[in-house]
Coordinates of C-alpha atoms in Angstrom, one line a residue:
X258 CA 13.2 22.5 -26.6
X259 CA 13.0 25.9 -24.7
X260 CA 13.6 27.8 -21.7
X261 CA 10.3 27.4 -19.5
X262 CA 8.7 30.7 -18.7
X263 CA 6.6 29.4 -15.6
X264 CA 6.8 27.1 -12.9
X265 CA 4.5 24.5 -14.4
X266 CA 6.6 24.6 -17.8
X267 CA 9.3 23.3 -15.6
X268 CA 7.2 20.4 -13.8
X269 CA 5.9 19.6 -17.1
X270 CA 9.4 19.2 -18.5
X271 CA 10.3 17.5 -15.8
X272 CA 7.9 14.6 -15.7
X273 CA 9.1 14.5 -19.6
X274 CA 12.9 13.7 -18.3
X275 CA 11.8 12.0 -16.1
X276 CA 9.3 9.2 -17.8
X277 CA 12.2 9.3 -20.5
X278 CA 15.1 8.8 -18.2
X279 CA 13.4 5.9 -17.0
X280 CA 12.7 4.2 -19.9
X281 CA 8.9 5.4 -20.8
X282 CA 7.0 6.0 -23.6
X283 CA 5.6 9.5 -23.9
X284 CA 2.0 7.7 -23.8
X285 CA 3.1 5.5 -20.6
X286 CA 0.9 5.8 -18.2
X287 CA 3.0 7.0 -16.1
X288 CA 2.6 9.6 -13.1
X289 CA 5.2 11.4 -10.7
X290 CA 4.9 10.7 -7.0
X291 CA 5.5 13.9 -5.1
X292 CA 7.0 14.3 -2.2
X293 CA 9.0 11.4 -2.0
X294 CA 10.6 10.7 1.6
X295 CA 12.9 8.0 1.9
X296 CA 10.7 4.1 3.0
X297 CA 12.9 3.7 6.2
X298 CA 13.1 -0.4 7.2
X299 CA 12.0 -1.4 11.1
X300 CA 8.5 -1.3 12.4
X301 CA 5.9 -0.5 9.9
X302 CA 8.5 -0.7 6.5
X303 CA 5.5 -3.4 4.9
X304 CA 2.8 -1.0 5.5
X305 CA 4.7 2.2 4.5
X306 CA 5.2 0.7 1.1
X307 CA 1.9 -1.2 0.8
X308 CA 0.0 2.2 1.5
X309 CA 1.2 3.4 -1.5
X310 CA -0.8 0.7 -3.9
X311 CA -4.0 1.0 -1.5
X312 CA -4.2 4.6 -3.4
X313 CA -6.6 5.0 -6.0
X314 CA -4.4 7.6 -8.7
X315 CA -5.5 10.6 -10.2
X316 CA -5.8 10.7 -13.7
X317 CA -3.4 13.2 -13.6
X318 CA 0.8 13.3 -15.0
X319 CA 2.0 14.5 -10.5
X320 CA 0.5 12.5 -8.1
X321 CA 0.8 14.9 -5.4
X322 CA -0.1 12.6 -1.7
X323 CA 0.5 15.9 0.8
X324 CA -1.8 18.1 -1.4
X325 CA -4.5 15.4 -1.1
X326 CA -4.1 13.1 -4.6
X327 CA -4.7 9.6 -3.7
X328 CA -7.6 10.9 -1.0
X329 CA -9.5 7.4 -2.1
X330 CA -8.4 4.4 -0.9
X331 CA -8.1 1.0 -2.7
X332 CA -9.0 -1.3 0.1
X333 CA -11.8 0.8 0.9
X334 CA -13.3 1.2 -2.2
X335 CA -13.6 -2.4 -2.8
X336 CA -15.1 -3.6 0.6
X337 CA -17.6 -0.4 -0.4
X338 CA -18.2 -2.8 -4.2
X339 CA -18.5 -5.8 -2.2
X340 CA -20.9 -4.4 0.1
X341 CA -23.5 -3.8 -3.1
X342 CA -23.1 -7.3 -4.5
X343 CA -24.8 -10.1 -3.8
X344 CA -24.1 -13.9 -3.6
X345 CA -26.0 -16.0 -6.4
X346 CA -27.9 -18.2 -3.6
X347 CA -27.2 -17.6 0.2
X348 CA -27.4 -20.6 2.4
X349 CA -25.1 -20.0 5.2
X350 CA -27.0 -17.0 7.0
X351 CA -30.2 -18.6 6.5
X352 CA -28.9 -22.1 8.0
X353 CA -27.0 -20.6 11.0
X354 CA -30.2 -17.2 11.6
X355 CA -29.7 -13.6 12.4
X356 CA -28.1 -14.0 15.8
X357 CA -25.7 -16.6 14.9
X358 CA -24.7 -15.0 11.9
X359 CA -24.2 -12.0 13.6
X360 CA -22.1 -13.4 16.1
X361 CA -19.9 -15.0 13.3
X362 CA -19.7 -11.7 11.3
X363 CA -18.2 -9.8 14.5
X364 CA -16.2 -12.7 14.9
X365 CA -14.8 -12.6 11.5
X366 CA -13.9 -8.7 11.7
X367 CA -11.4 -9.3 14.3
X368 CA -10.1 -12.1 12.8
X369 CA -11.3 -14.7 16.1
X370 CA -12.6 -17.2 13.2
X371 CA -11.7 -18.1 10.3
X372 CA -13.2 -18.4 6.9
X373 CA -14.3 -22.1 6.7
X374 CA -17.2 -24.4 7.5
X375 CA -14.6 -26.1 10.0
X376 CA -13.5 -22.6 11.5
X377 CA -16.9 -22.3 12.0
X378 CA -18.0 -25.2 13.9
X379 CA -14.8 -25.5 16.2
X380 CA -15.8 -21.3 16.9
X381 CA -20.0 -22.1 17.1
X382 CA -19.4 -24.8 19.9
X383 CA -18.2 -21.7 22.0
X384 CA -20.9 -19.8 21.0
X385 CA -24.6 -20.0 22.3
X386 CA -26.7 -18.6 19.6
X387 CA -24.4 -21.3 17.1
X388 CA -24.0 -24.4 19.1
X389 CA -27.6 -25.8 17.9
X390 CA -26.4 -25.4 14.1
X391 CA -22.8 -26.3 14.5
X392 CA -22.5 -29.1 11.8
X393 CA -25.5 -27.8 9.7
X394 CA -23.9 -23.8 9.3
X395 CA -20.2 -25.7 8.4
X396 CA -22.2 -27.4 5.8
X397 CA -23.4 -24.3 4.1
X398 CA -20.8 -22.2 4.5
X399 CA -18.2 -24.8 2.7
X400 CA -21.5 -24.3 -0.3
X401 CA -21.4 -20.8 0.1
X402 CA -17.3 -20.8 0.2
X403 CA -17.6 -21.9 -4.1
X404 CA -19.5 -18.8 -4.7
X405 CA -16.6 -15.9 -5.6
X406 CA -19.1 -13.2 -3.9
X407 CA -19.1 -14.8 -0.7
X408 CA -16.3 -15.9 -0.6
X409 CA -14.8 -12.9 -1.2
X410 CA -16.6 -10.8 1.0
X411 CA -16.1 -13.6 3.4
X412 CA -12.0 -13.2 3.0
X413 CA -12.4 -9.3 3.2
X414 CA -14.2 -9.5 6.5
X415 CA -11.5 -9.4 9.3
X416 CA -9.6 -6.8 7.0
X417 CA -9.2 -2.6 7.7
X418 CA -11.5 -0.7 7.4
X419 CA -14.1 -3.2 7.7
X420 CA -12.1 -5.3 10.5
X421 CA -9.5 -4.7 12.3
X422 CA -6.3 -6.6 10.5
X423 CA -4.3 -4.4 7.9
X424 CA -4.6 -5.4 4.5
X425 CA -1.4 -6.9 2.9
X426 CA 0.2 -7.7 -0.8
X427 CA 2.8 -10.7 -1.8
X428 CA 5.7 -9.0 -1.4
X429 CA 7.5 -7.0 1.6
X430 CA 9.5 -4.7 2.7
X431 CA 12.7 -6.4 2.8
X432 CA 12.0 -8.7 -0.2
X433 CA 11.4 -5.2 -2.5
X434 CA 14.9 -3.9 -1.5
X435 CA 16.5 -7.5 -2.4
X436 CA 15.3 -7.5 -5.5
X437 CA 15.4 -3.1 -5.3
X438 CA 19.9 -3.8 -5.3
X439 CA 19.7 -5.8 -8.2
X440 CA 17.9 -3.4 -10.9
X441 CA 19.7 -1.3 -13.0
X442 CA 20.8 2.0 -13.0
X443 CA 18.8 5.2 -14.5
X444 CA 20.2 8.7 -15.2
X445 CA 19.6 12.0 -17.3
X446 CA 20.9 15.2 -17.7
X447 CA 18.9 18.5 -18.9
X448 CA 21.0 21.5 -19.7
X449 CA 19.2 24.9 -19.2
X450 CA 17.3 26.0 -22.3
X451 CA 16.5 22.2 -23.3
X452 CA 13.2 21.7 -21.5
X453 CA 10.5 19.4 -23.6
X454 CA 7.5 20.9 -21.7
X455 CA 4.7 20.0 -24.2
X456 CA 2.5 17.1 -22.2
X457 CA -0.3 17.4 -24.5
X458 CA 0.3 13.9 -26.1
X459 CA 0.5 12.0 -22.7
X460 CA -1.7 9.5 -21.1
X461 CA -3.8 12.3 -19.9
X462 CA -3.8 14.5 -22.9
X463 CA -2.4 16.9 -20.2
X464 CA -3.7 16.9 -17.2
X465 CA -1.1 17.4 -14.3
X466 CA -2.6 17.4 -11.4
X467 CA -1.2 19.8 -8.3
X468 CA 2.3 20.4 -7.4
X469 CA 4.4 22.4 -5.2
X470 CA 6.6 25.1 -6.2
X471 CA 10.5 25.4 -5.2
X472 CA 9.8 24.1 -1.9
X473 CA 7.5 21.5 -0.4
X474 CA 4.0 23.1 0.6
X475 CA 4.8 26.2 -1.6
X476 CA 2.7 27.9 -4.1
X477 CA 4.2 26.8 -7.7
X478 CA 2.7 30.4 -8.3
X479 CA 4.7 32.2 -5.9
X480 CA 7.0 35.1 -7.1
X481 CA 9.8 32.9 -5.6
X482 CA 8.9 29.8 -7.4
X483 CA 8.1 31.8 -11.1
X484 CA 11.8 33.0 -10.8
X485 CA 13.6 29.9 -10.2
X486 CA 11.1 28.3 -12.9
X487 CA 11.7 31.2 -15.5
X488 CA 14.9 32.2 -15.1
X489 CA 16.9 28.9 -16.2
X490 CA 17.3 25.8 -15.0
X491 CA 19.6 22.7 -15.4
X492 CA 19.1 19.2 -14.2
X493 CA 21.4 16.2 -13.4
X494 CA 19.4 13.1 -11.8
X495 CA 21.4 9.5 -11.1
X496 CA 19.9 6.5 -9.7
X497 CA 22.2 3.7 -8.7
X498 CA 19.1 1.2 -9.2
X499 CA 15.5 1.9 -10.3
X500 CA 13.0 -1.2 -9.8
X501 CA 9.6 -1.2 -11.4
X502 CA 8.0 -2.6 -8.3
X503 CA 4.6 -4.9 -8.9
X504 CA 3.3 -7.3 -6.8
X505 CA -0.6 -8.5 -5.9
X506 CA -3.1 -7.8 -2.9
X507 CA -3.3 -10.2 0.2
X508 CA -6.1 -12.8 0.4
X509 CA -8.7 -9.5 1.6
X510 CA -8.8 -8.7 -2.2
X511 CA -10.6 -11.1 -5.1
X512 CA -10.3 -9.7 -8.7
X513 CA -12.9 -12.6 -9.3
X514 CA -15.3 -11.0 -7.8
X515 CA -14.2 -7.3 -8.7
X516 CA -13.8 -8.6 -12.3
X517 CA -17.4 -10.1 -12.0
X518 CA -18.9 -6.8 -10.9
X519 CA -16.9 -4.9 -13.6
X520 CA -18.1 -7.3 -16.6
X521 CA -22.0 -6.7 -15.6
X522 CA -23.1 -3.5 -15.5
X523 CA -26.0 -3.1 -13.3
X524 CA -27.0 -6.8 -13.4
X525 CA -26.3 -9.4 -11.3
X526 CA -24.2 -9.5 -9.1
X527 CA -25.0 -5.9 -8.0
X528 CA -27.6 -5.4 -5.6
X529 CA -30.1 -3.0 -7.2
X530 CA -30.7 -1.4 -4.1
X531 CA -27.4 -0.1 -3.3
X532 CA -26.7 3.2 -3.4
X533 CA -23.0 1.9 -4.8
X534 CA -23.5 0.7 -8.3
X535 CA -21.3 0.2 -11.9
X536 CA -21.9 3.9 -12.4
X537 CA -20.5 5.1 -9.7
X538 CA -18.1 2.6 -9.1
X539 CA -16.5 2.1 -12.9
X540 CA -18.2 5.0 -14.7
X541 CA -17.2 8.3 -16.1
X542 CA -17.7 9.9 -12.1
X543 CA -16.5 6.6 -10.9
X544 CA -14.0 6.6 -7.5
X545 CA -12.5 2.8 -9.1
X546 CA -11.6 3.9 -12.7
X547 CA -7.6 3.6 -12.8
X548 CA -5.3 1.5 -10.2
X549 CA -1.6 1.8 -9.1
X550 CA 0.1 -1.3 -10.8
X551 CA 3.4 -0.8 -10.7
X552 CA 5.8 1.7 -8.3
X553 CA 9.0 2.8 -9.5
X554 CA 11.4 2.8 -6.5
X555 CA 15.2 4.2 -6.7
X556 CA 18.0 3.5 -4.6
X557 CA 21.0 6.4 -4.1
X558 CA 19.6 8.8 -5.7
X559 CA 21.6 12.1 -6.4
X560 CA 20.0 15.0 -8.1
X561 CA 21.6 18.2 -8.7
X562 CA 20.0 21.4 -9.5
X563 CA 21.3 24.6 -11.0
X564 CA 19.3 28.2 -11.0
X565 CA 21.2 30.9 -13.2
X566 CA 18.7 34.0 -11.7
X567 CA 20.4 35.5 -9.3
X568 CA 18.8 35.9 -6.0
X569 CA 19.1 38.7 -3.4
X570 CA 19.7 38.0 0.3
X571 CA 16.4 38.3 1.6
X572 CA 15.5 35.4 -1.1
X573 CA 18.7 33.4 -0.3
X574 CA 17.2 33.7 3.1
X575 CA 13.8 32.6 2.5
X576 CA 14.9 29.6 0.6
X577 CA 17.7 28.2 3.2
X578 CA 14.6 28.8 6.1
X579 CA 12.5 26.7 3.9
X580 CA 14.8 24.0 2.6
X581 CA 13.8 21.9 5.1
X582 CA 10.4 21.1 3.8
X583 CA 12.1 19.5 0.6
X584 CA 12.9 21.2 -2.7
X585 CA 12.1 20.4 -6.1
X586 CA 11.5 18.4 -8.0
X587 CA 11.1 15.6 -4.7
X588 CA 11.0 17.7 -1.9
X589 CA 12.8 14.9 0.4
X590 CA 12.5 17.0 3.7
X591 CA 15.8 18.0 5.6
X592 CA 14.2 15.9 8.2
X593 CA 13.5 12.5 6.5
X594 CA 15.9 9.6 7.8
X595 CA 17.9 8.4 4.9
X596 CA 18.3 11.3 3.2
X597 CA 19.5 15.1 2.6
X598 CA 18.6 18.4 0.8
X599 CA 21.1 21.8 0.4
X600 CA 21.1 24.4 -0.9
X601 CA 24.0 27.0 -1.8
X602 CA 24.9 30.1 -3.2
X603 CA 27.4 31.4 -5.1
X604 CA 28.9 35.0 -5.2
X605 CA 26.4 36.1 -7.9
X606 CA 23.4 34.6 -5.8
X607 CA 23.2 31.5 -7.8
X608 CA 21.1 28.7 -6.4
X609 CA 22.5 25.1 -6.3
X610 CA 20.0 22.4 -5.1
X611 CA 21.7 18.9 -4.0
X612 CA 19.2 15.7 -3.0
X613 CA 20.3 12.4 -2.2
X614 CA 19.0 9.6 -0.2
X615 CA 21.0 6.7 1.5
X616 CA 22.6 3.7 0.0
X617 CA 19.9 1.1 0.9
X618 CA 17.0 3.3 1.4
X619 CA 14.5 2.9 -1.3
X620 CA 12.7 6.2 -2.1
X621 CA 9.6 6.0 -4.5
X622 CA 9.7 8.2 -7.3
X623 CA 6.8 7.1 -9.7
X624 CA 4.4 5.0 -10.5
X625 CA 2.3 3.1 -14.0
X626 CA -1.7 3.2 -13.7
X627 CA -4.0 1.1 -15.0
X628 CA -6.9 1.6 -16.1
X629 CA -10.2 -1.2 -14.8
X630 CA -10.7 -1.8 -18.1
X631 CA -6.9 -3.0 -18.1
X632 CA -6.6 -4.4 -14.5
X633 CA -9.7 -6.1 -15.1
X634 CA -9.5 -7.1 -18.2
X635 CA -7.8 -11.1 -17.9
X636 CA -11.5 -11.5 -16.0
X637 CA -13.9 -11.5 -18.8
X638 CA -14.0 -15.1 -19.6
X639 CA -14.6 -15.9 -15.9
X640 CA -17.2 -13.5 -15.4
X641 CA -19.4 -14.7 -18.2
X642 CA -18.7 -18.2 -16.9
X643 CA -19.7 -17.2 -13.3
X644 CA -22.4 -15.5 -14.7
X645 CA -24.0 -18.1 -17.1
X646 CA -22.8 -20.6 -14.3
X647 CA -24.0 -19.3 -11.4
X648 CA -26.5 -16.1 -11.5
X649 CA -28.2 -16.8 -14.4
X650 CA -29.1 -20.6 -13.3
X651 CA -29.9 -19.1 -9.6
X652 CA -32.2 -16.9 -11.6
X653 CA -33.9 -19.6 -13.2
X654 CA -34.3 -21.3 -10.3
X655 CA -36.0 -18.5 -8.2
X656 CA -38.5 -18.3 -11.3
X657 CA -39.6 -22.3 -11.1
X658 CA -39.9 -22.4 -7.2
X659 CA -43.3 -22.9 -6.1
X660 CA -44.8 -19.3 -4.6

């Protein structure tokens, strides 16, 4: 326990607080989510809070979204592996031909069909390159529906940023801050001089990622932001409710099929010809190695910050000018509805820093990561059914058909 002498001694004992004040192992993966404005309800609450588990986390202790953490998105990245594998034995876009199935595949972006053979052949009768193969293409698609390739890339179709629908998980908006007012309470105190700032024994043998200094879009390297990270500083955090938030993607998203890619490394399913394979996908370089699983929302937050270095006027100045942006460790902007940041001086130049957010207004404050080999890993069993099942026997079959 010690005094930190720079500003990323500070964020380092302050993820350490925090993942302790909230109940966390010191080898929980867990990881910081900075800044944190308030989720406001009304129009767009579902996909505000969805948005963060389409992000694709860092391997890193901050997860910092303004300073571009998270640039890779979830939803994206999948279509992009479902795009390189292939089905074990296509029958529907042979049945129905190129013009028809390209019809259908437009169709099926904006979400004007739906995904089975009867969708199909109530859409083909409106549709003149389909009206010919009507019963036929309902036929094989219903075949091709029982393969968890197609099917999946069949469900992902109408779906952003292939189609034109937003992707969705189980569990809203208003459902999260239900079950948000029933979760218990989290605080923690930490006096100045009683820092843990050692992260070398974390998830990430630590690696923290970038962060801001005192105030949102500040260098943590500024002279400003050494002082007030060097000079002493005490913490008092309260929550009046914390919920470890999970839920599961919408009907776009298969962990079949994902779970089948991940269990065969550059075999079937995966297209050899793609330029997106296991490597790149999974692998060391890979953009779908860890996954948000859980977020860790707080209700009525209050957090209270004490600076003993004095500051002169000019600073005092700087820092009330700036305050607005947010100030650590959350940086909630002045701005954001449902919440409020100060800051105060005393007679000796002493800085006080109050945040709080609304009764009511959920603010997400962290989150647990997975890694594919955990998210994936209920999906072995499957995939070496599927695979003995389905690819391996449609391999076979290719061998013993007449050239």
């Amino acid at each position: 326990m010690a005094n930190p002498v720079s500003f990323d001694q500070l964020q380092n004992g302050f993820y350490n607080a925090l993942a302790a004040g909230l109940g966390y192992e010191t080898t929980t993966p867990f990881q910081v989510v900075q800044p944190s404005p308030p989720l406001v309800g009304g129009a767009g609450a579902d996909g505000r809070l969805w948005n963060y588990l389409d992000i694709i986390p860092p391997a890193t202790l901050n997860m910092n979204i303004a300073l571009g953490a998270g640039g890779n998105k979830f939803s994206a990245d999948y279509q992009g592996v479902l795009s390189a594998l292939q089905p074990a034995n296509e029958l529907f876009p042979k049945t129905v031909g190129d013009a028809c199935y390209g019809n259908w595949a437009t169709a099926r972006s904006k979400n004007q069909v739906g995904p089975t053979g009867q969708d199909f052949q109530l859409w083909a009768y409106g549709s003149t390159p389909c009206q010919t193969v009507a019963r036929q293409g309902a036929i094989a698609l219903n075949r091709d529906n029982l393969d968890p390739i197609f099917v999946a890339q069949n469900n992902a179709m109408p779906y952003q940023p292939a189609g034109t629908q937003p992707i969705t998980f189980s569990i809203d908006y208003n459902t999260m801050v239900q079950l948000l007012m029933s979760a218990p309470s989290r605080s923690f105190n930490v006096a100045q001089g009683n820092w843990q700032t050692d992260v070398s024994k974390t998830w990430t043998n630590g690696s923290t990622g970038g962060f801001f200094g005192l105030w949102g879009g500040s260098s943590s390297s500024s002279t400003i932001s050494q002082k007030f990270a060097s000079s002493g500083v005490s913490l008092q955090a309260s929550f009046a409710n914390v919920l470890p938030f999970t839920t599961s993607p919408g009907i776009w998203f298969s962990s079949a099929a994902l779970g089948l890619a991940y269990h065969n490394p550059n075999a079937a399913p995966w297209d050899p010809n793609s330029t997106i394979n296991w490597d790149n996908t999974f692998g060391t370089n890979g953009n779908m190695q860890r996954f948000t699983t859980t977020l860790l929302i707080a209700n009525k937050m209050e957090i209270l910050v004490q600076s003993v270095a004095s500051y002169t006027e000019t600073e005092q100045t700087e820092i009330r000018n700036n305050s607005s942006a947010g100030l650590w460790p959350f940086y909630s902007s002045s701005g954001s509805s449902g919440s409020s940041t100060y800051a105060s001086f005393n007679a000796q130049g002493n800085l006080t820093v109050s945040i709080t957010s609304d009764a009511g207004v959920p603010v997400v404050i962290g989150a647990i990561v997975e890694s594919a080999a955990g998210y994936l890993g209920s999906e072995v069993e499957a995939a070496k059914f599927l695979t003995r099942t389905l690819f391996e026997q449609s391999a076979r079959e290719r061998v013993l058909e007449p050239s």
